[in-house]
PDB file of N, CA and C in Angstrom:
ATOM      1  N   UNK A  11      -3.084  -5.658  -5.975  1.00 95.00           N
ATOM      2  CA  UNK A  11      -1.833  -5.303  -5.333  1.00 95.00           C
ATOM      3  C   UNK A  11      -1.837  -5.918  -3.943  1.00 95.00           C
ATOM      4  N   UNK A  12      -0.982  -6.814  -3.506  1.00 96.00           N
ATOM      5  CA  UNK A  12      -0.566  -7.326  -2.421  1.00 96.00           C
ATOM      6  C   UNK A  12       0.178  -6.105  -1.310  1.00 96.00           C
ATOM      7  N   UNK A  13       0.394  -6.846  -0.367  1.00 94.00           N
ATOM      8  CA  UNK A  13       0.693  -6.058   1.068  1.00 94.00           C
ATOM      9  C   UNK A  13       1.813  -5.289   0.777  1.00 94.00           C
ATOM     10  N   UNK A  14       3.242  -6.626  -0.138  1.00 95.00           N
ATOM     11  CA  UNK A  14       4.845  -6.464  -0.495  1.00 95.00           C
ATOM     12  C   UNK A  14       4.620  -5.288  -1.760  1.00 95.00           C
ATOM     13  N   UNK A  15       3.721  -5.286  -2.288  1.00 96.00           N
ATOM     14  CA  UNK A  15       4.076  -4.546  -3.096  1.00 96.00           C
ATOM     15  C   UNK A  15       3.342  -3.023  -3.245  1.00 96.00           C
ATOM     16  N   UNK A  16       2.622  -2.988  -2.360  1.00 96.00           N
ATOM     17  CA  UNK A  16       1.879  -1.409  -1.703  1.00 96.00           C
ATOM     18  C   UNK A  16       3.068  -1.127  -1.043  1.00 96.00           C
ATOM     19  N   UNK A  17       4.121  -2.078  -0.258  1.00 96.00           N
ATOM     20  CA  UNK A  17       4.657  -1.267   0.506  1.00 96.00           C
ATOM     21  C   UNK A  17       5.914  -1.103  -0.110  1.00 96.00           C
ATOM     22  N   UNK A  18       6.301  -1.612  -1.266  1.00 96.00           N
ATOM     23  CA  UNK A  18       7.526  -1.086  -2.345  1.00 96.00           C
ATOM     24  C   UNK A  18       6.863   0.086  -2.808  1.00 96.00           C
ATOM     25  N   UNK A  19       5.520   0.462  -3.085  1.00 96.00           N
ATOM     26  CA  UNK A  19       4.940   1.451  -3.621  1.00 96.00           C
ATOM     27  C   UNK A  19       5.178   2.596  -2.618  1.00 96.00           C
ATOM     28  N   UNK A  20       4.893   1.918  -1.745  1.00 95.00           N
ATOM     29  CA  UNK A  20       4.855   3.148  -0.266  1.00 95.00           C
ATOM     30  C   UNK A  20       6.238   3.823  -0.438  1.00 95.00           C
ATOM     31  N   UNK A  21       6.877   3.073  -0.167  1.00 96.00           N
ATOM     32  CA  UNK A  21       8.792   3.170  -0.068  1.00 96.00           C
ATOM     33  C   UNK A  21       9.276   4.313  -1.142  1.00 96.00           C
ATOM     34  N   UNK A  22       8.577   4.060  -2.044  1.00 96.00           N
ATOM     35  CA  UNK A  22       9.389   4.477  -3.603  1.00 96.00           C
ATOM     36  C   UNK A  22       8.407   6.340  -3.543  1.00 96.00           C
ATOM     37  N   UNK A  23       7.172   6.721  -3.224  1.00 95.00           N
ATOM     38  CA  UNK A  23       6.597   7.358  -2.768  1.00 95.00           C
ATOM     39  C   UNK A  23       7.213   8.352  -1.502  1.00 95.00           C
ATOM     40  N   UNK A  24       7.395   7.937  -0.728  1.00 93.00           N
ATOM     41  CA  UNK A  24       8.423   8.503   0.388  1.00 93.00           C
ATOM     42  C   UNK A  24       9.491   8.787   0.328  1.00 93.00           C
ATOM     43  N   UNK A  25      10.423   7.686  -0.897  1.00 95.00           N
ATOM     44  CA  UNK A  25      11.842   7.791  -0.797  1.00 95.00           C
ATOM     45  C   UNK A  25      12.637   7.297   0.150  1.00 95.00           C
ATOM     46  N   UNK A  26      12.001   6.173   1.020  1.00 96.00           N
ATOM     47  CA  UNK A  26      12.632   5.493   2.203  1.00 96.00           C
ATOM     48  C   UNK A  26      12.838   3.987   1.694  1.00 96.00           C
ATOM     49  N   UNK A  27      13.337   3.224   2.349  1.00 96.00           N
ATOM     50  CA  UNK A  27      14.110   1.650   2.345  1.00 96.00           C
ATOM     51  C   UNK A  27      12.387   1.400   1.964  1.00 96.00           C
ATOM     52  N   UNK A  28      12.392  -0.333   2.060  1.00 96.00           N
ATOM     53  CA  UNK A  28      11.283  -0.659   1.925  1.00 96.00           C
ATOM     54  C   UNK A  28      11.078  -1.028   3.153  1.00 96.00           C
ATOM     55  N   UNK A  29      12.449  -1.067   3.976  1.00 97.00           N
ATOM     56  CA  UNK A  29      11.885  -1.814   5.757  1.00 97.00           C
ATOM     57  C   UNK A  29      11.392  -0.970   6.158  1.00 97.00           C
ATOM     58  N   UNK A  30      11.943   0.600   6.209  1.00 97.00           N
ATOM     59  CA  UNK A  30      11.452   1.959   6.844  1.00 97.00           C
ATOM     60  C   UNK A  30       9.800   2.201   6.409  1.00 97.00           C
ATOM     61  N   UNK A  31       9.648   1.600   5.254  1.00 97.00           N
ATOM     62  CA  UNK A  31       7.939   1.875   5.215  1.00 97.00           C
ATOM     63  C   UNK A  31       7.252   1.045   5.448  1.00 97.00           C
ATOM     64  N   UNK A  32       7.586  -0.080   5.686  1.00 96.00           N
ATOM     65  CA  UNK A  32       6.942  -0.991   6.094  1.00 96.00           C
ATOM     66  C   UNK A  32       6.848  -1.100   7.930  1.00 96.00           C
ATOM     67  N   UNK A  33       7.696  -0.480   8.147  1.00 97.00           N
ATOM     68  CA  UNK A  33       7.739  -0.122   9.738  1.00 97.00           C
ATOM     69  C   UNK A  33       6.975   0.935   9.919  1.00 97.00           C
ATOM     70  N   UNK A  34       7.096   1.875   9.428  1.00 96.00           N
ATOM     71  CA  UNK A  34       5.858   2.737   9.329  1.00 96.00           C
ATOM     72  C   UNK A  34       4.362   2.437   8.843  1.00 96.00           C
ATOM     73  N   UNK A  35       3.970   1.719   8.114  1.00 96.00           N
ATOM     74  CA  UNK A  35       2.890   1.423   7.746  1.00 96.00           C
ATOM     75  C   UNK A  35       2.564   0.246   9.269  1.00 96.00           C
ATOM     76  N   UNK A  36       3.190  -0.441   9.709  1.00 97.00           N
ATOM     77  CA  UNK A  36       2.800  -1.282  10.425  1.00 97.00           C
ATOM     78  C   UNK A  36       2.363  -0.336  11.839  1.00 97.00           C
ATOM     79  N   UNK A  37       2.951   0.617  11.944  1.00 97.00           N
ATOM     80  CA  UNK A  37       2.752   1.721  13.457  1.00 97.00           C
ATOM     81  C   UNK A  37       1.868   1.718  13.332  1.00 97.00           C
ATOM     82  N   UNK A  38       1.411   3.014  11.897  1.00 96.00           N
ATOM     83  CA  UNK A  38      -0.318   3.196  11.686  1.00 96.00           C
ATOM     84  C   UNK A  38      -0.976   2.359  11.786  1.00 96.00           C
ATOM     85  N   UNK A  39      -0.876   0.851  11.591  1.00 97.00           N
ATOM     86  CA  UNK A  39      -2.049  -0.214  11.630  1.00 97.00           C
ATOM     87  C   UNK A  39      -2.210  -0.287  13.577  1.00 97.00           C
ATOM     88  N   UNK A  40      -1.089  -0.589  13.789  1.00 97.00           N
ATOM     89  CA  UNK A  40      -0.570  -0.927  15.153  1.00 97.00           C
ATOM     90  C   UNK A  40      -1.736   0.316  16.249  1.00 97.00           C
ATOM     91  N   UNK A  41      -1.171   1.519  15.884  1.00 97.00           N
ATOM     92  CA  UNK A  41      -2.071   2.876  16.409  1.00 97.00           C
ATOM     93  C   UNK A  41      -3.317   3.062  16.263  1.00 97.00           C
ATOM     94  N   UNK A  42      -3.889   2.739  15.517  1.00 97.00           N
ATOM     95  CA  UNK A  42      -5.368   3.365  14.606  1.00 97.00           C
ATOM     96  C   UNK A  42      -5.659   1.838  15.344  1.00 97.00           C
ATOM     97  N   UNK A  43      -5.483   0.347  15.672  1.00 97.00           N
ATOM     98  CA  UNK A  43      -5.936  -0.735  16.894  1.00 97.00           C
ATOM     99  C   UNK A  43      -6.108  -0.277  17.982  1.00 97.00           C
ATOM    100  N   UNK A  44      -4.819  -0.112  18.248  1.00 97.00           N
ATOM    101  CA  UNK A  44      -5.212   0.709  19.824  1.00 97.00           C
ATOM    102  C   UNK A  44      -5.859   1.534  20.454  1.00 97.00           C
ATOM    103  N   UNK A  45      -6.097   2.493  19.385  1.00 97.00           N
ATOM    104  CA  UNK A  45      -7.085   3.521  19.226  1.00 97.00           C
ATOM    105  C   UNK A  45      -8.391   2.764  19.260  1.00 97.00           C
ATOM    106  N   UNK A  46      -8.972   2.476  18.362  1.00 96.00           N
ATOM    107  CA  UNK A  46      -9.889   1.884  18.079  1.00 96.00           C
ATOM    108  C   UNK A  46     -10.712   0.995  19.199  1.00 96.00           C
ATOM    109  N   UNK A  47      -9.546   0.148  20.011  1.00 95.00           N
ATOM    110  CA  UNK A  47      -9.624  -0.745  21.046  1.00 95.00           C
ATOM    111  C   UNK A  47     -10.360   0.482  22.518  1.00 95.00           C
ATOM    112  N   UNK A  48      -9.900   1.627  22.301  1.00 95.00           N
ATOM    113  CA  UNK A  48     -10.245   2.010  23.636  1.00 95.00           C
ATOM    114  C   UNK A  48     -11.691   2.610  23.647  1.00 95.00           C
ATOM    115  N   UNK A  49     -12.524   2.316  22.152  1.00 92.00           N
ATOM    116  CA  UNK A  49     -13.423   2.946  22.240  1.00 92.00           C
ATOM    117  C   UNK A  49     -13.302   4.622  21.429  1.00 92.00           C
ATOM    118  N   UNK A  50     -12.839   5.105  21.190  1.00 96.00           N
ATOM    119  CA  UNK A  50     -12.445   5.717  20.226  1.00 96.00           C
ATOM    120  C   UNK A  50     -12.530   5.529  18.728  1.00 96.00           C
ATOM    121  N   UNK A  51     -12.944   6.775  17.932  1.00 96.00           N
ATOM    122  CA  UNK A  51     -12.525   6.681  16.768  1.00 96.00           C
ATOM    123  C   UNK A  51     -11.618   7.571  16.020  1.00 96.00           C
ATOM    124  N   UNK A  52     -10.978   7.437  14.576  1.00 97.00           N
ATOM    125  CA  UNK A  52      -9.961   8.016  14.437  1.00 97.00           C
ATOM    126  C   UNK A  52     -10.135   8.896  12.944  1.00 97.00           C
ATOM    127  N   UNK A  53     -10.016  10.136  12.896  1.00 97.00           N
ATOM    128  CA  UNK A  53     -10.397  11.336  11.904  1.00 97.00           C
ATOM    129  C   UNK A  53      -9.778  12.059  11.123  1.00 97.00           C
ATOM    130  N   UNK A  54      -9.231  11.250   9.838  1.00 96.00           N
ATOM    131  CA  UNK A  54      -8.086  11.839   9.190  1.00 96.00           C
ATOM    132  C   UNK A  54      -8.636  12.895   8.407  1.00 96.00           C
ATOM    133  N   UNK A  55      -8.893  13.917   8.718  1.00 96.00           N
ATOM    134  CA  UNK A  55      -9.631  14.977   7.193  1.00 96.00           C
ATOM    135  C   UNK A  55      -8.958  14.862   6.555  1.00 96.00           C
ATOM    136  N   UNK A  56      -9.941  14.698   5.157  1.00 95.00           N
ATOM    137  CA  UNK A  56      -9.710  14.430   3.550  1.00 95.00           C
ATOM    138  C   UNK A  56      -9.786  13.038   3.280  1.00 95.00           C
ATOM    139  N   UNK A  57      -9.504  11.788   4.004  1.00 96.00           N
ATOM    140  CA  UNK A  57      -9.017  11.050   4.150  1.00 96.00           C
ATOM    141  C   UNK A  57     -10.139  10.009   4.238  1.00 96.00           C
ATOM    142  N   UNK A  58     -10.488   9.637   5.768  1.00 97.00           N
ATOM    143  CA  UNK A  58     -11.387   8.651   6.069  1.00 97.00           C
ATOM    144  C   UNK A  58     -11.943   8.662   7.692  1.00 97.00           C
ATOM    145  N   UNK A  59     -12.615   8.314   8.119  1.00 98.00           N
ATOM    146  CA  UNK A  59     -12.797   8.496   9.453  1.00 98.00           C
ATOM    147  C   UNK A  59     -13.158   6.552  10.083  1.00 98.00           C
ATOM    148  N   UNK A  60     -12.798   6.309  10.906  1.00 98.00           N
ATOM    149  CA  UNK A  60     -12.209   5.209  11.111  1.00 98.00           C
ATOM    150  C   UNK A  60     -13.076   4.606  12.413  1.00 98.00           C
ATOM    151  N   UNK A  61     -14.064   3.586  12.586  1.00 97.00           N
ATOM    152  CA  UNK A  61     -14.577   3.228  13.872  1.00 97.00           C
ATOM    153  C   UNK A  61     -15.125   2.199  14.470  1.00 97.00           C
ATOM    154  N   UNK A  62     -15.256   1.508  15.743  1.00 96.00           N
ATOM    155  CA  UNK A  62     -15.855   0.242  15.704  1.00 96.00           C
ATOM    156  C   UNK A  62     -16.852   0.260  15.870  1.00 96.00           C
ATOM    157  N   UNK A  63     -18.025  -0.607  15.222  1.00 96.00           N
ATOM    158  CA  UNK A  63     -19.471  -0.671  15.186  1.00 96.00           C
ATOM    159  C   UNK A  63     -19.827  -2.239  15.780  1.00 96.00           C
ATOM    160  N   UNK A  64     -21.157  -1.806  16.430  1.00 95.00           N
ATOM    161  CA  UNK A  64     -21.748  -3.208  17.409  1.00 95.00           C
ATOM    162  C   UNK A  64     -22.863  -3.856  15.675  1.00 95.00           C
ATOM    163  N   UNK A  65     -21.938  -5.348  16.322  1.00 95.00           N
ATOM    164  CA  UNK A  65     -22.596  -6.415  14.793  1.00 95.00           C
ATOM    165  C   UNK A  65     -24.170  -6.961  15.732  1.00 95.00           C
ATOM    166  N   UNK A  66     -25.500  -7.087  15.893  1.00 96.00           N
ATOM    167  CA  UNK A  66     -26.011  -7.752  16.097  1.00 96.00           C
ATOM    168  C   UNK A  66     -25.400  -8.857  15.840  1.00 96.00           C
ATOM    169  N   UNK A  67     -26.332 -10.088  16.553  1.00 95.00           N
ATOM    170  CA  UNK A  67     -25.690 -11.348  16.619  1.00 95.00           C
ATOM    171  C   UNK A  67     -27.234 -11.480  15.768  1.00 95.00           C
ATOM    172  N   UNK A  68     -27.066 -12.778  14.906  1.00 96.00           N
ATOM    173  CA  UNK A  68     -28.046 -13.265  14.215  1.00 96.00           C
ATOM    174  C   UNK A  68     -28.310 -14.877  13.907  1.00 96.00           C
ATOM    175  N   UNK A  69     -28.960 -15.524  12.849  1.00 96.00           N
ATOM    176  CA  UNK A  69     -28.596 -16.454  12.561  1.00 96.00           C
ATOM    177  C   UNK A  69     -28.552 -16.851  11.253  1.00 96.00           C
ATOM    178  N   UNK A  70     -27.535 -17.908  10.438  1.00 96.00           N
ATOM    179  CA  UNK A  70     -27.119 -17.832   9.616  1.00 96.00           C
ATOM    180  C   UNK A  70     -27.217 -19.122   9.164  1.00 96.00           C
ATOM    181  N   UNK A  71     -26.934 -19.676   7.559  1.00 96.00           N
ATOM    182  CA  UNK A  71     -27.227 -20.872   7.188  1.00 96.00           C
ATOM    183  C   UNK A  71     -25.742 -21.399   6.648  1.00 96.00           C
ATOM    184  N   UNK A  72     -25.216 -22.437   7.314  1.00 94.00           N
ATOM    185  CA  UNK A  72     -24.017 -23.224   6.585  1.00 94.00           C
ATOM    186  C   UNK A  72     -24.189 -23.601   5.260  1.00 94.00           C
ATOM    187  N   UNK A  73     -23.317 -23.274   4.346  1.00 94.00           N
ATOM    188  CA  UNK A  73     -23.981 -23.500   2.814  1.00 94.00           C
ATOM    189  C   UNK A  73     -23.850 -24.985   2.740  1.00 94.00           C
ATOM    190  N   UNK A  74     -22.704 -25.302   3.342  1.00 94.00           N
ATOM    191  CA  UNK A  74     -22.542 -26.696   2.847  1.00 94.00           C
ATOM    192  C   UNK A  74     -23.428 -28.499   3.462  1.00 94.00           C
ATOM    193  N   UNK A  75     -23.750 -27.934   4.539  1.00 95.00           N
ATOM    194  CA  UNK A  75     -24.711 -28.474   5.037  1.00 95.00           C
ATOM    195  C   UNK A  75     -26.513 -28.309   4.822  1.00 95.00           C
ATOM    196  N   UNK A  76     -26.290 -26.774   5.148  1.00 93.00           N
ATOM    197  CA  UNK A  76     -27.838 -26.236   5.061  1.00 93.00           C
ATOM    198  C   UNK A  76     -28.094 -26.018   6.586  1.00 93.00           C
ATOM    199  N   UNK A  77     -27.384 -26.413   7.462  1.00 96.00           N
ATOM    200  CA  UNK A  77     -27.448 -26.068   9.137  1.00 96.00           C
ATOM    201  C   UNK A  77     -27.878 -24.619   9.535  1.00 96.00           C
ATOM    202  N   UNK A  78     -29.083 -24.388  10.040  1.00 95.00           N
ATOM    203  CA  UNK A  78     -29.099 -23.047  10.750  1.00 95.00           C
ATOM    204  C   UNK A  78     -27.834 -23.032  12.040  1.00 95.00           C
ATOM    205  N   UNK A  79     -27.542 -21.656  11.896  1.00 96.00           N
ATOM    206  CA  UNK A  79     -25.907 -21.480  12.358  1.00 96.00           C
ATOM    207  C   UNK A  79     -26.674 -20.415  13.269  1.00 96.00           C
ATOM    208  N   UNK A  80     -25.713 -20.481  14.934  1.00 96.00           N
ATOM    209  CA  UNK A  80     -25.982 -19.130  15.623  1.00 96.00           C
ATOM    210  C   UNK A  80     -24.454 -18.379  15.316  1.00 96.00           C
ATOM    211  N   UNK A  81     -24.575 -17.040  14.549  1.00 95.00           N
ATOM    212  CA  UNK A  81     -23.831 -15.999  14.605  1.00 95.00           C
ATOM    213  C   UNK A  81     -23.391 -15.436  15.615  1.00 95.00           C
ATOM    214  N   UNK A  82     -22.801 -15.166  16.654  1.00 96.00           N
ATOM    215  CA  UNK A  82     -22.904 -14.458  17.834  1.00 96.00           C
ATOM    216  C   UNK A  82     -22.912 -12.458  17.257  1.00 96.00           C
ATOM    217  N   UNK A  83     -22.366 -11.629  18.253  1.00 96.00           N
ATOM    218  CA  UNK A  83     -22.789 -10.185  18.248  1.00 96.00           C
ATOM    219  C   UNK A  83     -21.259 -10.071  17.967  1.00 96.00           C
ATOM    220  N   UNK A  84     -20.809  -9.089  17.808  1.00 96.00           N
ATOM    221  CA  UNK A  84     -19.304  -8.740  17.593  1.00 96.00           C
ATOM    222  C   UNK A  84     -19.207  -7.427  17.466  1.00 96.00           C
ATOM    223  N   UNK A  85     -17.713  -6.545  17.380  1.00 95.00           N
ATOM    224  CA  UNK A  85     -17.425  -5.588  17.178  1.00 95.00           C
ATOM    225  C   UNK A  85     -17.057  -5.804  15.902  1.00 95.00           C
ATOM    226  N   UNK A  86     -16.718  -4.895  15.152  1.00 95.00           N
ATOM    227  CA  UNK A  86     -16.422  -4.646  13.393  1.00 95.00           C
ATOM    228  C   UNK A  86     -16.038  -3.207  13.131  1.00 95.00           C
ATOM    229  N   UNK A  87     -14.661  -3.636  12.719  1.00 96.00           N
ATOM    230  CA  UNK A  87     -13.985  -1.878  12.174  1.00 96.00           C
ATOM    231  C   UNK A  87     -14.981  -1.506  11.193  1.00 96.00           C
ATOM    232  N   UNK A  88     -14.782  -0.096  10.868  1.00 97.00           N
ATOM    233  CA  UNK A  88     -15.513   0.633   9.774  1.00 97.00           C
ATOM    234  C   UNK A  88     -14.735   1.986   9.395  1.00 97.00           C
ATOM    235  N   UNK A  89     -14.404   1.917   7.692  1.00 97.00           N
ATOM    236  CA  UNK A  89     -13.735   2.975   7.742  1.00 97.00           C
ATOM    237  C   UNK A  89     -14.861   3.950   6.627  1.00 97.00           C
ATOM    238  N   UNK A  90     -15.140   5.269   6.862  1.00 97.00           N
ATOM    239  CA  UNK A  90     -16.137   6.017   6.376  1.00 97.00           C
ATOM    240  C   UNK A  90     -15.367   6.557   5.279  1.00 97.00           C
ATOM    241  N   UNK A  91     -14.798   6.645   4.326  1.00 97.00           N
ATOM    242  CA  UNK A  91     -14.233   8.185   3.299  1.00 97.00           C
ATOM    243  C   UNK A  91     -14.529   8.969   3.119  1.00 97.00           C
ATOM    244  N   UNK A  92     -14.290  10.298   3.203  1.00 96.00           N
ATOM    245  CA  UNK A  92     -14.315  11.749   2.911  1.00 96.00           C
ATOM    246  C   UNK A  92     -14.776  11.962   1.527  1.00 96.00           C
ATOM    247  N   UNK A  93     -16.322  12.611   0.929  1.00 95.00           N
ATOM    248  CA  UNK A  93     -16.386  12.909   0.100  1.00 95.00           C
ATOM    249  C   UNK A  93     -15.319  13.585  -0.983  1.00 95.00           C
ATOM    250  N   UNK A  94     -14.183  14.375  -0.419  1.00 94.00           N
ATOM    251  CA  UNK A  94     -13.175  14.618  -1.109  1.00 94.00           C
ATOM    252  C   UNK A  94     -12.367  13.765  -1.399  1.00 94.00           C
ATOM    253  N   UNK A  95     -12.085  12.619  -0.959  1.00 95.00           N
ATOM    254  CA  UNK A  95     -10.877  11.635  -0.633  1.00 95.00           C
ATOM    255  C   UNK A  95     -12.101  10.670  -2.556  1.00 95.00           C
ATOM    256  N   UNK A  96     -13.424  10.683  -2.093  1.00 95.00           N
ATOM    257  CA  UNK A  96     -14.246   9.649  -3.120  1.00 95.00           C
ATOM    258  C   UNK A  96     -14.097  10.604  -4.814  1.00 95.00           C
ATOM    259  N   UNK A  97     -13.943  11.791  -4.373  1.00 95.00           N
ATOM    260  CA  UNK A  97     -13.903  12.678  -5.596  1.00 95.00           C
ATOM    261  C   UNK A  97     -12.766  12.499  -6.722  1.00 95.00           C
ATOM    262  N   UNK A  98     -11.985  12.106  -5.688  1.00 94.00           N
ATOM    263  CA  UNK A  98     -10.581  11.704  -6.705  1.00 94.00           C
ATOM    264  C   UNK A  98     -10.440  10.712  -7.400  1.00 94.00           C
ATOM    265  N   UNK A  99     -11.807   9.679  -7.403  1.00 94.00           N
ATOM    266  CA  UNK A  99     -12.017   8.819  -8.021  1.00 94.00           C
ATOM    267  C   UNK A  99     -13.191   8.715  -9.201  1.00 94.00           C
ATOM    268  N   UNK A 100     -13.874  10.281  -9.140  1.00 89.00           N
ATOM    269  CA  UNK A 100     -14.759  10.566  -9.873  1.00 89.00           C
ATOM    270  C   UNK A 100     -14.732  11.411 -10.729  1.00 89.00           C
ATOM    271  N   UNK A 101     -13.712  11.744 -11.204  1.00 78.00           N
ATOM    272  CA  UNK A 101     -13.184  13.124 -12.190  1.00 78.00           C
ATOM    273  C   UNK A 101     -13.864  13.088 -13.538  1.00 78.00           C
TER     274      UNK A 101
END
């Protein structure tokens, strides 16, 4: 399932336009960044819990060459799920 069609799913789910959920889905992405950006993380119970994690920097091999590569360090979202939220997939 693509982006257009989660968010016809979204729409039809809500009962709103498909622009109205797609404007909404874009807030939450938009919010849960900003959030995220300030150092913060974000805690939907039932749901997922949402956060940025420090990447060591390492080094890595170009496949197509075979070049040892320097990786640098980075930040990296991470979203955790709620054992209840994983249950609904384990019935």
């Amino acid at each position: 399932m693509n982006k257009s069609e989660f968010v016809r799913a979204y729409a039809d789910k809500l009962g709103v336009t498909i622009r109205e959920a797609e404007t909404n889905l874009m807030a939450f992405k938009e919010t849960l960044t900003d959030v995220l950006t300030t150092g913060d993380y974000v805690h939907i119970s039932g749901f997922a819990t949402f956060e940025l994690r420090d990447k060591n920097g390492r080094q890595g091999i170009n496949p197509k060459t075979g070049d040892k590569v320097d990786i640098p360090s980075c930040k990296s979202p991470v979203a955790k799920f709620s054992k209840s939220y994983k249950d609904c997939f384990n019935k």
